[in-house]
PDB file of C-alpha atoms in Angstrom:
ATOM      1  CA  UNK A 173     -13.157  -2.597  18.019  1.00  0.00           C
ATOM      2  CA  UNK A 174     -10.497  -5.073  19.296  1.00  0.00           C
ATOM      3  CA  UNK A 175      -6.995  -3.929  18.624  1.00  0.00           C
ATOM      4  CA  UNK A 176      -7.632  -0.037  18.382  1.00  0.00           C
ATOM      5  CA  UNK A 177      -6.729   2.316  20.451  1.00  0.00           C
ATOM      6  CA  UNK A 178      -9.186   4.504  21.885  1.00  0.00           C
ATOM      7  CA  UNK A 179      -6.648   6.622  23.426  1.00  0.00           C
ATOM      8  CA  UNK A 180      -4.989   7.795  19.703  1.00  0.00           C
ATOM      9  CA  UNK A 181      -6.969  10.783  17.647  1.00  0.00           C
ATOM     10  CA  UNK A 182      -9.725   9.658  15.181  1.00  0.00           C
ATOM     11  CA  UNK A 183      -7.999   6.574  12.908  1.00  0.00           C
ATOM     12  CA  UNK A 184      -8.107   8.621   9.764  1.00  0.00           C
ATOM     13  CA  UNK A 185      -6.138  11.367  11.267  1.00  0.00           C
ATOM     14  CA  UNK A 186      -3.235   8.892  11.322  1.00  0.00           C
ATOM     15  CA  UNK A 187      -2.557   8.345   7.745  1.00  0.00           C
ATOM     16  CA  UNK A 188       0.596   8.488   6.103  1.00  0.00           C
ATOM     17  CA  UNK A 189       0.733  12.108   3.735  1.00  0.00           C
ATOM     18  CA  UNK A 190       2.240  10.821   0.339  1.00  0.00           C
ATOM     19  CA  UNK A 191       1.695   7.625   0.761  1.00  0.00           C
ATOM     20  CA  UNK A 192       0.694   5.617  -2.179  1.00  0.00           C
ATOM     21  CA  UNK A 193      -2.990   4.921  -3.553  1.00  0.00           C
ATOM     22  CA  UNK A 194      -4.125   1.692  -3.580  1.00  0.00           C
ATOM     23  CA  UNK A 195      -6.429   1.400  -7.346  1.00  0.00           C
ATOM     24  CA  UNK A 196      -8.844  -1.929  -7.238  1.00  0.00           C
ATOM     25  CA  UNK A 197      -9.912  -2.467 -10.857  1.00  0.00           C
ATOM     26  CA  UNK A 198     -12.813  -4.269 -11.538  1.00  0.00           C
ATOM     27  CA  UNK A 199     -13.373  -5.935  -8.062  1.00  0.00           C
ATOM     28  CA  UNK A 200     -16.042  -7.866  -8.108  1.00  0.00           C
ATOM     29  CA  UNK A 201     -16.621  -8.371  -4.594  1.00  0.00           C
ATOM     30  CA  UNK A 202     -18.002  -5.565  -2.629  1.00  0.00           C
ATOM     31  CA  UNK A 203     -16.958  -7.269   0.518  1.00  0.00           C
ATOM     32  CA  UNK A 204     -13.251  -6.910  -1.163  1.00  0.00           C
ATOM     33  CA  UNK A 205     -13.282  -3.562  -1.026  1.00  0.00           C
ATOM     34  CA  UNK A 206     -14.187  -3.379   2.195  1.00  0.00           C
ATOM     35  CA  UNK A 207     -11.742  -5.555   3.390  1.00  0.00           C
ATOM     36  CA  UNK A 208      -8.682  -3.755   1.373  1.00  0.00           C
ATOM     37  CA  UNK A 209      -9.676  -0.635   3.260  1.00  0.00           C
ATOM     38  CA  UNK A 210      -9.750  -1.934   6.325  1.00  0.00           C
ATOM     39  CA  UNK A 211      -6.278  -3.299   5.499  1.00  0.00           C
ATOM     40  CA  UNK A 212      -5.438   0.050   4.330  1.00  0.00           C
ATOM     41  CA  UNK A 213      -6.252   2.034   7.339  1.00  0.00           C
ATOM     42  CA  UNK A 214      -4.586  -0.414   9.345  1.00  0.00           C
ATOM     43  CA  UNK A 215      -1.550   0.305   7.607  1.00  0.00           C
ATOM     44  CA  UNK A 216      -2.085   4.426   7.703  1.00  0.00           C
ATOM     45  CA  UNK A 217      -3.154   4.563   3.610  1.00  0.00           C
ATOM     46  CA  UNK A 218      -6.235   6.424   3.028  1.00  0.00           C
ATOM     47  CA  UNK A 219      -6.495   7.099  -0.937  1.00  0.00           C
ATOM     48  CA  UNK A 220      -8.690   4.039  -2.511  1.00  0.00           C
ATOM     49  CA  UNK A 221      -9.646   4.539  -5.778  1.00  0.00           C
ATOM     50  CA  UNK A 222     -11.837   1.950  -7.855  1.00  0.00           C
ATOM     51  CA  UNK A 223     -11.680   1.004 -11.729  1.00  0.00           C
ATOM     52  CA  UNK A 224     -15.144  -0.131 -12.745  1.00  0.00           C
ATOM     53  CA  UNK A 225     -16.357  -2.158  -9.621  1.00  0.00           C
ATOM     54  CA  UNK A 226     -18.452  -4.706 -11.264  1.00  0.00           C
ATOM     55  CA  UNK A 227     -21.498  -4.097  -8.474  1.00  0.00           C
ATOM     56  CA  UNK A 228     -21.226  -0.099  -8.694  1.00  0.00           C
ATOM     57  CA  UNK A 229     -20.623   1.895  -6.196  1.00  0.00           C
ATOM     58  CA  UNK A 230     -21.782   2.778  -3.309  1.00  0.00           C
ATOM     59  CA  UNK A 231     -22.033  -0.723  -1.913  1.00  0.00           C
ATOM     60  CA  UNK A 232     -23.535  -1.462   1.668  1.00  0.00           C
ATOM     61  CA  UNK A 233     -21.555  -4.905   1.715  1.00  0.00           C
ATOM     62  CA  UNK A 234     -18.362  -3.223   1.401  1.00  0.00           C
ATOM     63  CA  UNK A 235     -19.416  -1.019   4.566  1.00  0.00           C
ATOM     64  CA  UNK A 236     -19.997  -4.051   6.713  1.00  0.00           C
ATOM     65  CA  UNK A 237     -16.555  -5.740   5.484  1.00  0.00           C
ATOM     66  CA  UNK A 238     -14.965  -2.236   6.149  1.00  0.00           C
ATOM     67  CA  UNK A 239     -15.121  -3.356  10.091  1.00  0.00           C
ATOM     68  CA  UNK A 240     -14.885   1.173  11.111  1.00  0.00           C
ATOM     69  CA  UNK A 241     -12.542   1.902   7.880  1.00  0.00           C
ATOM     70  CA  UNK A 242     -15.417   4.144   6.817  1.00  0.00           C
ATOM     71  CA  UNK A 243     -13.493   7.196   6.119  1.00  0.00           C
ATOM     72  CA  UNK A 244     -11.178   5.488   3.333  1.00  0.00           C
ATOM     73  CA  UNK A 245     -14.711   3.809   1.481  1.00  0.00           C
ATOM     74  CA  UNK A 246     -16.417   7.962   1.846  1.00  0.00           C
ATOM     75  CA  UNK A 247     -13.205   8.825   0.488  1.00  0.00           C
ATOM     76  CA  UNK A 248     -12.899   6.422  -2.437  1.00  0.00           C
ATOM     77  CA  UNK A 249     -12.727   7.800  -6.342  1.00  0.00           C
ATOM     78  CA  UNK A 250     -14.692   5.995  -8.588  1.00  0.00           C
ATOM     79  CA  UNK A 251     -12.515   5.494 -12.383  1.00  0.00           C
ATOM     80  CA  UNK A 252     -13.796   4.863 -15.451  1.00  0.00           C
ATOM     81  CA  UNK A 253     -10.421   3.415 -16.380  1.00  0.00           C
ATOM     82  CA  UNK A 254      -7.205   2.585 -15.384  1.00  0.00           C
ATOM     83  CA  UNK A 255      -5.862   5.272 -17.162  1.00  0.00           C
ATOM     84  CA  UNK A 256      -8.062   7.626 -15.595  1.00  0.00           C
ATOM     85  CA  UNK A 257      -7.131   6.333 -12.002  1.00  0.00           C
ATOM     86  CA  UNK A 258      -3.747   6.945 -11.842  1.00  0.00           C
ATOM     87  CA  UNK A 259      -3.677  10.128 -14.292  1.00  0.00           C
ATOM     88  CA  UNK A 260      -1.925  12.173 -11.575  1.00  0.00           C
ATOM     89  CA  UNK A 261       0.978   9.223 -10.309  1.00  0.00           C
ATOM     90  CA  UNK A 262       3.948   9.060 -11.179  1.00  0.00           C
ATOM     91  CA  UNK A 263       5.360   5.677  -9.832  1.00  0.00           C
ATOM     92  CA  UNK A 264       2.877   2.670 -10.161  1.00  0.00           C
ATOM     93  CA  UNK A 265       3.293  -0.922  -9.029  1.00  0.00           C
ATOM     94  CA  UNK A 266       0.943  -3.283  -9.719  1.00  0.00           C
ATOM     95  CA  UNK A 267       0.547  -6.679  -8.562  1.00  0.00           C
ATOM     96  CA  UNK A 268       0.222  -9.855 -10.449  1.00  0.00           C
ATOM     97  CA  UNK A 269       0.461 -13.824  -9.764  1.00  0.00           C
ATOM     98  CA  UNK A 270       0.743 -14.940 -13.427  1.00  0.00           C
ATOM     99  CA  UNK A 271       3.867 -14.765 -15.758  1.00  0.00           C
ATOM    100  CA  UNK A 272       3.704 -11.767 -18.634  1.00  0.00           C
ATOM    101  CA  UNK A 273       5.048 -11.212 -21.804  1.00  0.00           C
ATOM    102  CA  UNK A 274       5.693  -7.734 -21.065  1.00  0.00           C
ATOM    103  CA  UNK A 275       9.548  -6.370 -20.225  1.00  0.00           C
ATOM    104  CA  UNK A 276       9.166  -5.084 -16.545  1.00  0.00           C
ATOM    105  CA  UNK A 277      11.437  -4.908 -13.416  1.00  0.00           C
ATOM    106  CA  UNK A 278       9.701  -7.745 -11.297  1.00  0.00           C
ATOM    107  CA  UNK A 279       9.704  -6.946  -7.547  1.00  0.00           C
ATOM    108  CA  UNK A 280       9.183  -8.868  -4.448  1.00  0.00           C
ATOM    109  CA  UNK A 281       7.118  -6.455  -1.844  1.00  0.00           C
ATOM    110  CA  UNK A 282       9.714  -4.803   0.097  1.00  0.00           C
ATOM    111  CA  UNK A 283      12.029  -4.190  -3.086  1.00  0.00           C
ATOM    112  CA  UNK A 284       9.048  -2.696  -4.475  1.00  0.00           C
ATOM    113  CA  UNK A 285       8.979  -0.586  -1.483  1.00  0.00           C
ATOM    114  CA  UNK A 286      11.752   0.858  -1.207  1.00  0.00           C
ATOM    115  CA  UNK A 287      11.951   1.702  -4.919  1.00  0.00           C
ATOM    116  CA  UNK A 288       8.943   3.658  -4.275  1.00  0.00           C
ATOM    117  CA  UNK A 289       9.780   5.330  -1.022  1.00  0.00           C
ATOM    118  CA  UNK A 290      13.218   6.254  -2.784  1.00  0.00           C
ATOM    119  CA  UNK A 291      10.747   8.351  -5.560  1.00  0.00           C
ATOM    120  CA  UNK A 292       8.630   9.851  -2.822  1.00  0.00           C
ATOM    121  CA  UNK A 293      11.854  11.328  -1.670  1.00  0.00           C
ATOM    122  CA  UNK A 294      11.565  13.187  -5.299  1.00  0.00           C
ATOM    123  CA  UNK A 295       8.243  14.163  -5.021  1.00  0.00           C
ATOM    124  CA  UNK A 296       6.944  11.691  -6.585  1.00  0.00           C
ATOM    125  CA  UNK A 297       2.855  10.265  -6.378  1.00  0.00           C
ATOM    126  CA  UNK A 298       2.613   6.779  -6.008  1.00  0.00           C
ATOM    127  CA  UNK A 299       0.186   3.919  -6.779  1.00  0.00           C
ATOM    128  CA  UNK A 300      -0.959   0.619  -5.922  1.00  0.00           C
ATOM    129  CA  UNK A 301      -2.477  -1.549  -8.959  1.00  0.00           C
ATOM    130  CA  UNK A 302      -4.519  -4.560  -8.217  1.00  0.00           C
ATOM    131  CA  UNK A 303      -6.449  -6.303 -10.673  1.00  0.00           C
ATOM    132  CA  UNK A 304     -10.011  -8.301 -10.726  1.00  0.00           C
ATOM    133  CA  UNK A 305     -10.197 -11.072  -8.351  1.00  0.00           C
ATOM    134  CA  UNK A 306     -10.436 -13.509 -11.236  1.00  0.00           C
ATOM    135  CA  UNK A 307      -8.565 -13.056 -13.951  1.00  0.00           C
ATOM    136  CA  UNK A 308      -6.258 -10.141 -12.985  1.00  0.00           C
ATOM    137  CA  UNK A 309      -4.779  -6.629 -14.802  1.00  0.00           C
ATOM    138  CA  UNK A 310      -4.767  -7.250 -18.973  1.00  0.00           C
ATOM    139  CA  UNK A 311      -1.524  -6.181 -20.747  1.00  0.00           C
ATOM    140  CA  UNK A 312      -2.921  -2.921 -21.833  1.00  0.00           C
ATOM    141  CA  UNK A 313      -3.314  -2.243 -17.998  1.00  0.00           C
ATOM    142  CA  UNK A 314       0.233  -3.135 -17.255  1.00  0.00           C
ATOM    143  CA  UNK A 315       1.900  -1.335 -19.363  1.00  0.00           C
ATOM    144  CA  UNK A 316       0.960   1.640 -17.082  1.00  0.00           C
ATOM    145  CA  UNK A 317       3.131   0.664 -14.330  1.00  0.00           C
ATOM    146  CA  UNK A 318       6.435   0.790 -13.801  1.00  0.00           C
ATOM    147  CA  UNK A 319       7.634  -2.336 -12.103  1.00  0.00           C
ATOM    148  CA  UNK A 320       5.390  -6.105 -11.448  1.00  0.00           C
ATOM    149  CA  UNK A 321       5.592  -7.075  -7.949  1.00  0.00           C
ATOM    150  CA  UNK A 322       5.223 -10.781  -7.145  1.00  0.00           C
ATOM    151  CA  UNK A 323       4.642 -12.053  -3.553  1.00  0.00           C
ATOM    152  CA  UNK A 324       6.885 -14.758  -2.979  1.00  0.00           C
ATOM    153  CA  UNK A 325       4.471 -17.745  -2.110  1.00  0.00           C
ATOM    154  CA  UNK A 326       3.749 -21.322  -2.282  1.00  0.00           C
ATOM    155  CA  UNK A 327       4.227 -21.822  -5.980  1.00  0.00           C
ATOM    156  CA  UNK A 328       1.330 -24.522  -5.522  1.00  0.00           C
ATOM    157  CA  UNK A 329      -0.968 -22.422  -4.321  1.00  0.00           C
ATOM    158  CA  UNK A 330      -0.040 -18.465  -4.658  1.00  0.00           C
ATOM    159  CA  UNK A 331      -3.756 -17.725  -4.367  1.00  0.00           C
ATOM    160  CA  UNK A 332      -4.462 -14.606  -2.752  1.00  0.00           C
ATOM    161  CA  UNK A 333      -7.696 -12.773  -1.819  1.00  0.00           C
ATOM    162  CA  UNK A 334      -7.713  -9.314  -3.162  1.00  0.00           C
ATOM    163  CA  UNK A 335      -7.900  -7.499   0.873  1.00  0.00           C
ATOM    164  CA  UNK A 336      -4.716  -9.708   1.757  1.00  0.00           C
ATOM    165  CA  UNK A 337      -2.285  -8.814  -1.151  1.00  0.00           C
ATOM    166  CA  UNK A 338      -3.576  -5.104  -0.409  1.00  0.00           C
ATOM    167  CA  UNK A 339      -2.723  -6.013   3.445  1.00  0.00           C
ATOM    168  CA  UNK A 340       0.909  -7.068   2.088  1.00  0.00           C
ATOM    169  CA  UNK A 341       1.705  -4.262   0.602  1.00  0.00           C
ATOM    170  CA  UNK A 342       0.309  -1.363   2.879  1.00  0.00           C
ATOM    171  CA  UNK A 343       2.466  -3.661   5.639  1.00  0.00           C
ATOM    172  CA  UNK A 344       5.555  -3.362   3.596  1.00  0.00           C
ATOM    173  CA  UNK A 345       4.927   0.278   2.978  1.00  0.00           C
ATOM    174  CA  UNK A 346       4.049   0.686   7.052  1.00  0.00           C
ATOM    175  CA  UNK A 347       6.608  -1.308   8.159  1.00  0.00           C
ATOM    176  CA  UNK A 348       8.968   1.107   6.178  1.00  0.00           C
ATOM    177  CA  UNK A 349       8.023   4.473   7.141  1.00  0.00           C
ATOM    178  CA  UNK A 350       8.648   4.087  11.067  1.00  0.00           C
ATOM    179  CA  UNK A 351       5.926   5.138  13.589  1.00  0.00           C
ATOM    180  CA  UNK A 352       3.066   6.713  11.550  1.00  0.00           C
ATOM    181  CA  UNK A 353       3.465  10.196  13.812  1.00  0.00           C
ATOM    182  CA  UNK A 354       7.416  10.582  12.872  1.00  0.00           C
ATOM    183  CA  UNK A 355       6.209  10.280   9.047  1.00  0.00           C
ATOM    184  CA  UNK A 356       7.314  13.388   7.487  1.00  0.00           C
ATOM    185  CA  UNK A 357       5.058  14.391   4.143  1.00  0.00           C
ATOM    186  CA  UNK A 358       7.533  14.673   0.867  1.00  0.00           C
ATOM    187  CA  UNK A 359       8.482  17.672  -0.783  1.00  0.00           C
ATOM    188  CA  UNK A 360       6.234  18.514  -3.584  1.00  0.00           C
ATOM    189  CA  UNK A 361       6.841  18.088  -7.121  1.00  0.00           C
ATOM    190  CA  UNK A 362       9.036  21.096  -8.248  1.00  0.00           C
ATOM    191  CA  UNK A 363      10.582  21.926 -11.541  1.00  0.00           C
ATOM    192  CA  UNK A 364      10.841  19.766 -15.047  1.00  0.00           C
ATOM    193  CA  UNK A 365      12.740  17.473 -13.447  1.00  0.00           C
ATOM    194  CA  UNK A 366       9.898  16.167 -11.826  1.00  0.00           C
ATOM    195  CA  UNK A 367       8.904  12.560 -12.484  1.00  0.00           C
ATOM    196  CA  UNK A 368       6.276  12.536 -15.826  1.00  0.00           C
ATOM    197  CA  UNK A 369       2.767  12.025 -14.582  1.00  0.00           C
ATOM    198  CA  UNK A 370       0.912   9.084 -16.186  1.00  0.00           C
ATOM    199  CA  UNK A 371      -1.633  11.143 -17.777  1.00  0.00           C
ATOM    200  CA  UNK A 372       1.827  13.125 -19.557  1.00  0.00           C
ATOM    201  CA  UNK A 373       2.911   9.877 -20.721  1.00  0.00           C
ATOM    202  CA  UNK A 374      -0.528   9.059 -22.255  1.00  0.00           C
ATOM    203  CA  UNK A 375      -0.556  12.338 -23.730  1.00  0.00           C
ATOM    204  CA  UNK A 376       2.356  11.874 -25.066  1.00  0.00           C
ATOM    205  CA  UNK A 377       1.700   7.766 -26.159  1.00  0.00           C
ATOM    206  CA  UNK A 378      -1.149   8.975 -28.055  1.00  0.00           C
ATOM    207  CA  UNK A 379       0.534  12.125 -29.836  1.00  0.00           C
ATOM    208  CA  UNK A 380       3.194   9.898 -31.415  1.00  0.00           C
ATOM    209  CA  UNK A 381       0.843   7.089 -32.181  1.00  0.00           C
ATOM    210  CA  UNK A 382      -0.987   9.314 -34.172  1.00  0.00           C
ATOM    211  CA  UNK A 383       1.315  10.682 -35.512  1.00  0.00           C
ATOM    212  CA  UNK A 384       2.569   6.816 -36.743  1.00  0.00           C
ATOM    213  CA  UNK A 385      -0.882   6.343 -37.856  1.00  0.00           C
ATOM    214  CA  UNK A 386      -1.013   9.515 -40.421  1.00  0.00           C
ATOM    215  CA  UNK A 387       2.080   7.564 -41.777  1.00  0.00           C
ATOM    216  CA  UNK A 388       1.295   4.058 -42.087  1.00  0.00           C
ATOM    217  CA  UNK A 389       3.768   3.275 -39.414  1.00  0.00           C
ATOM    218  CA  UNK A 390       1.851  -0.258 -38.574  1.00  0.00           C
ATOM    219  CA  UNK A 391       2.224  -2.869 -41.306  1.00  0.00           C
ATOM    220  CA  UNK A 392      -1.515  -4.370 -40.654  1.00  0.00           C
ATOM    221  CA  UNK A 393      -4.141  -3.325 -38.487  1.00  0.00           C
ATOM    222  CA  UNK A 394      -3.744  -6.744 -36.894  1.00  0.00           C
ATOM    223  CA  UNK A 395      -0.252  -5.897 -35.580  1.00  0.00           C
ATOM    224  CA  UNK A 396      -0.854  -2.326 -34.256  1.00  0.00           C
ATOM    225  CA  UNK A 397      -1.897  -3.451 -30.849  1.00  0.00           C
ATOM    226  CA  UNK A 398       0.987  -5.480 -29.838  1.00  0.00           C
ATOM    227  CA  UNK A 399       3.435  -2.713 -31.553  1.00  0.00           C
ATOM    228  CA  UNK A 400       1.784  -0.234 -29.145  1.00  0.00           C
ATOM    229  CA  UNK A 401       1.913  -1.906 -26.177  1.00  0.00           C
ATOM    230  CA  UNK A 402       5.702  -3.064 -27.194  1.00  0.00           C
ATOM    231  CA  UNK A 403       6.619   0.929 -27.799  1.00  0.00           C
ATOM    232  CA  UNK A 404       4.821   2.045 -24.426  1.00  0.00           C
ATOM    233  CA  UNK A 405       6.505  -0.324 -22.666  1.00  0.00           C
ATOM    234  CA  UNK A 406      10.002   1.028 -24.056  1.00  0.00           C
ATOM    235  CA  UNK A 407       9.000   4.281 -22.568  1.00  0.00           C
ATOM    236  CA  UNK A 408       7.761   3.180 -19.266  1.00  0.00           C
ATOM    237  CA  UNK A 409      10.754   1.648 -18.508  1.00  0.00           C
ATOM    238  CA  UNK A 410      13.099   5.074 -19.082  1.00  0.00           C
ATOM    239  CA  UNK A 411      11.690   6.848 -16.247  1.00  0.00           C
ATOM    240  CA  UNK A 412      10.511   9.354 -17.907  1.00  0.00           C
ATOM    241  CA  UNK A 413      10.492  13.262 -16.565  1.00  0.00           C
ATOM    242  CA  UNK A 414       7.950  16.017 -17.742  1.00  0.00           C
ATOM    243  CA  UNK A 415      10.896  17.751 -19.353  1.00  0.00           C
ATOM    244  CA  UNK A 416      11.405  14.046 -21.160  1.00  0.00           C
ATOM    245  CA  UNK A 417       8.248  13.847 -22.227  1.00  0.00           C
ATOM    246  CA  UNK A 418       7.654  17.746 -23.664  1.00  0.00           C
ATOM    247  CA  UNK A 419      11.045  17.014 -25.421  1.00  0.00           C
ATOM    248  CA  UNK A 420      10.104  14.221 -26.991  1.00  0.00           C
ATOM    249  CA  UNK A 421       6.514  15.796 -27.850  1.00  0.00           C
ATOM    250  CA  UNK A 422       9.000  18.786 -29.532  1.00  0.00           C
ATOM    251  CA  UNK A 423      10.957  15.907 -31.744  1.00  0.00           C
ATOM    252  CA  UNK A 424       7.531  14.615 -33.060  1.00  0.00           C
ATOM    253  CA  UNK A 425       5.836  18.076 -33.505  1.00  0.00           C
ATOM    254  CA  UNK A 426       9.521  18.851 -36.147  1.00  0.00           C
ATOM    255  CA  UNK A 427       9.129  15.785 -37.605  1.00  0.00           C
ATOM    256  CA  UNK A 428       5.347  15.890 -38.637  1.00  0.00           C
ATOM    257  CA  UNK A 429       5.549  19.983 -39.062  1.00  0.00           C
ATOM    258  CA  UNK A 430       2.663  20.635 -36.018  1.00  0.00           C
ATOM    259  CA  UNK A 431       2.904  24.195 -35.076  1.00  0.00           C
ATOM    260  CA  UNK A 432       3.703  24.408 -31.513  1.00  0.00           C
ATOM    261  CA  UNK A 433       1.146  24.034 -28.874  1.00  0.00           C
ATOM    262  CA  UNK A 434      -0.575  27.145 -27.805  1.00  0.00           C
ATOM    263  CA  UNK A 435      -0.388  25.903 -24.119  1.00  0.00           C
ATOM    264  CA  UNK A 436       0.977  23.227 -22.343  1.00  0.00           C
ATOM    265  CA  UNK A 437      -0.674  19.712 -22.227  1.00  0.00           C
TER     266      UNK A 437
END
């Protein structure tokens, strides 16, 4: 293929350890995914998982789009759901071209970047969230991450194919991690300090809301949603660790009277 290297090892022996995942929900092109692999390995990423692809999975289109990239699309992890996708992360940026409602940093790509490679120095497992090709992430899907990153573009026409914001942001991530050989993988997590994994916070999200349902916290069924989303937005925001998030588990287990958990969850 034009513009590889023969010379170099296998492509998929040159991708970056701890660098982030890149999550496609609901694509509904399998020529997409295809394409945001290819972008991937171009950029040394490997770990593509996919939310619900509306054409299932395997697809043969997505093989021919891949253009060689066939390693990340054998590799991919097929979700049920968003949350399930990035269950073990614990930094998530996702991507989005319309204005929200919701209270989140908003990054441009290499802010968004650094910020992550600044976590990975922690330990930290990172993730890329890109939405449908039409319509984009919903709220309930945002609320998982912990910054929005906009790509500064023609406000007239910020269009972008799904393969070419995943292109942007592997680039970003590429261009700031030196030669791919020189990349050194991160420590691994260690200790309660440790950022709070996704699934810890859902844990956690659900325990207290619950636990706010048992006392006819929410004035109306109506209003519940948008109070949920409000309070797990609160919480994304703190940068929660796992220590955080068993401590606050504790507070609600007093204040209900739970016994203590027989094991960790």
């Amino acid at each position: 293929m034009a513009g590889t290297d023969r010379r170099k090892a296998h492509a998929a022996a040159h991708v970056e350890k701890g660098a982030p995942a890149v999550i496609l929900v609901r694509t509904q092109l399998g020529e997409n995914i295809g394409a945001a692999a290819r972008a991937m390995l171009n950029c040394g990423l490997s770990d593509l998982r996919l939310v619900q692809p509306r054409d299932g999975w395997p697809n043969v289109k997505a093989l021919g789009a891949a253009s060689g990239a066939d390693a990340v699309l054998s590799g991919a992890r097929v979700c049920g759901t968003v949350e399930e996708a990035v269950a073990d992360l614990n930094v998530v940026h996702a991507t989005t071209a319309r204005p929200r409602e919701l209270l989140k940093p908003e990054l441009a790509p290499r802010a968004a970047v650094t910020a992550m490679r600044e976590a990975a120095q922690s330990g930290a497992r990172l993730g890329f969230l890109f939405g449908p090709e039409k319509a984009g992430l919903r709220n309930d899907e945002l609320v998982l991450a912990d910054a929005v990153v906009r790509i500064p573009l023609n406000p007239a026409f910020a269009s972008l194919n799904l393969a070419q914001a995943v292109l942007i942001m592997a680039y970003e991530w590429r261009l700031a991690s030196g030669p791919l050989e020189d990349v050194e993988e991160p420590p691994p997590p260690t200790g309660s300090a440790r950022p709070a994994t996704k699934q810890e916070l859902l844990h956690f999200f659900e325990h207290l809301e619950g636990a706010l349902d048992d006392r006819d916290f929410f004035p109306t069924p109506e209003m519940r949603p948008r109070m949920v989303l409000n309070m797990r937005t609160m919480f994304e925001r703190i940068s929660l660790t796992r220590q955080n998030v068993q401590t606050l588990r504790g507070i609600v287990r007093a204040l209900t009277g739970e016994p203590p958990p027989s094991s960790v969850d």
